[in-house]
Amino acid sequence: MRWFVFMFLVPACVAHLNVYLSSAEVWRLLGLTAELFYVRDGQINYYALNFVVPVPATISELHFTWQSLARRPLPYTLHVDVVSHPEAMHQPTFNISSEGFVPIEPQTWKVDLPCTHTVAAEVDITISLNVSTGPSSTTLHFRRRKICLKDAPRPAVRVDSVPHAQTSADIFYAGAGCAGAALLAAAVAAAACRARARKLRRARSDEQDAHAFLPDSSCKSAASYTSYRRPTSLPASAAEERARDLQQRIAELTIQRCRVRLRSVAMEGTFGRVYRGTYADEDGREQEVLVKTVAEHASQVQVSLLLQEGCMLYGLRHERLLTVLGVSIEDQTAPFILYPWAASWRNLKQFLMSCRGASVGGAAGAAPPPPPLTTQHVVRMALHALDGLVYLHSQQVLHKDIAARNCIVDENLRVMIADNALSRDLFPADYHCLGDNENRPIKWLALEALQRRQFSPAADVWALGVLLWELTTLAHQPYAEVDPFEVSAYLRDGYRLQQPANCPDELFAVMAYCWAMSPDDRPTLTQLQIFLRDFHTQLTRFV
Ligand SMILES: *[C@@H]1O[C@H](CO)[C@@H](O)[C@H](O)[C@H]1NC(C)=O
Ligand SMILES: *[C@@H]1O[C@H](CO)[C@@H](O)[C@H](O)[C@H]1NC(C)=O
């Protein structure tokens, strides 16, 4: 278990020194907002050092920042080796001398990685830094994999909007983890809105795409960062989990692309696709997976949205929760997220629509129409979602996008809650921008979330009420007749979703209760559990 080995190595120390990538640099390379420390106050971070950072074709220089925290400048030597494919790269150069002193003030320096453009290759580069700390010295190796294209590079892709780089004055030490990407929310949503407006779908054959997507079919050496395993025991609290460092989380989450085989397209979305496939772990055991990708030429904003949403539930474990198995960011142009999967699982919204008899909603597959859903089924499914949500809240996580589209159902009608990365762009009609460039699930939002962006457990309860309504209507569009811009006024005036034709009064009462104007008036999850369990017992008694 390499993961644990590195745990024990972490406290290694060099003299007082910081070596890190600024948040602007991490953003450029990984599309995440956080600083990445290699050495912080003398502590070497081996997770970070062992992480082979992919360098996209569009980036040809790397920036590092360092600072001596001893009261004097520290002597260093610096050199760079092209480890593989020397024919694809000229000798890299620094803009500082190869011998000198690490200054007391933070200093940024760069390494130029000039591709020859005569061959295409993934060039492995190691930058070695030797810092003398009095009698002893420490050598650090930074590993990069630069993608060199054969022809002259295209001009750098413009990202729609990039958040402000942090100045070194407001370095944030809190482990940003996936949550760090929250800073992007506004930029991301703006891009999502714009991209949706010019949504286009390619009609290329699925097979061709599946192959194009995974160019690399041989596994790299097991020593690369991608071979870390997730720890088998998870930290006690969600807060602890979130407080861990970005690089550690990446190390845990990252899986090797070559271990993933794509088979077929399961769902087609606006910015990406969901594939069915298999994942082989290090012991060669294969498991079914679902692979969420972004489109080949997705902007970094879309990439971070995918990672941010996909990471939301990472590290949590519950039978009513579908959480990511891992991510791959080896190739900046086509990162993906992997979920455990079973052949019989379906997206709940698509499943409900297929229960209407007619096949609606695209690639629903060739499954035979399921038997009609009874109220009992509906209540049991709602209870499953409720159990998942109870667990989430117990871990201090608000879901903020509870809806049928974000649930999975198996052949025994067991429901699991998933994050919204899996389906957000598969149901574009469920998300709207209200002129503020933020793409939100308007018709699932509680009034205060809609008007003032206030989220509390009670806002998840509201959305759960809408999910109940979706279950009883076989995923009708809520307020189909109401313009998204009018929803807020409509709700404020006291209007709510109507009672579905076949929905018992008791059940509708629960929904209506979830949609109380004041969050305080809505039921708690525990009250809902008690009510739905009782109601379910009554139903079984009379059948
Ligand atoms: C090296 O290049 C970086 C990035 O362009 C710049 O910020 C830095 O000031 C340069 N350092 C020196 C010593 O010229
Ligand atoms: C690092 O530099 C020191 C002093 O210049 C030297 O004695 C030592 O051998 C170097 N270490 C390595 C691993 O190159």
mmCIF file of C-alpha atoms in Angstrom, residues 4 15 57 95 129 142 197 238 267 292 305 343 346 367-368 388 417 442 526-527 543:
data_model
loop_
_atom_site.group_PDB
_atom_site.id
_atom_site.type_symbol
_atom_site.label_atom_id
_atom_site.label_comp_id
_atom_site.label_asym_id
_atom_site.label_seq_id
_atom_site.Cartn_x
_atom_site.Cartn_y
_atom_site.Cartn_z
ATOM 1 C CA PHE A 4 0.540 4.581 3.622
ATOM 2 C CA ALA A 15 15.880 23.902 6.299
ATOM 3 C CA ALA A 57 0.594 21.368 -25.621
ATOM 4 C CA ASN A 95 15.504 32.288 -16.404
ATOM 5 C CA LEU A 129 16.845 21.246 -7.197
ATOM 6 C CA PHE A 142 9.903 17.770 -9.924
ATOM 7 C CA ALA A 197 -26.613 28.697 -25.951
ATOM 8 C CA ALA A 238 -16.266 15.320 6.563
ATOM 9 C CA MET A 267 -25.682 9.189 -22.439
ATOM 10 C CA LYS A 292 -18.113 10.936 -17.429
ATOM 11 C CA LEU A 305 -16.711 22.210 -13.074
ATOM 12 C CA ALA A 343 -25.198 -3.083 -15.912
ATOM 13 C CA ARG A 346 -30.289 3.432 -14.749
ATOM 14 C CA ALA A 367 -34.226 -2.385 -21.939
ATOM 15 C CA PRO A 368 -37.790 -3.718 -21.883
ATOM 16 C CA GLY A 388 -28.877 9.039 1.359
ATOM 17 C CA ILE A 417 -28.130 9.731 -4.813
ATOM 18 C CA ILE A 442 -34.469 26.802 -11.012
ATOM 19 C CA THR A 526 -36.242 12.638 10.448
ATOM 20 C CA GLN A 527 -39.887 13.684 10.361
ATOM 21 C CA VAL A 543 -52.492 -4.662 -0.377
#
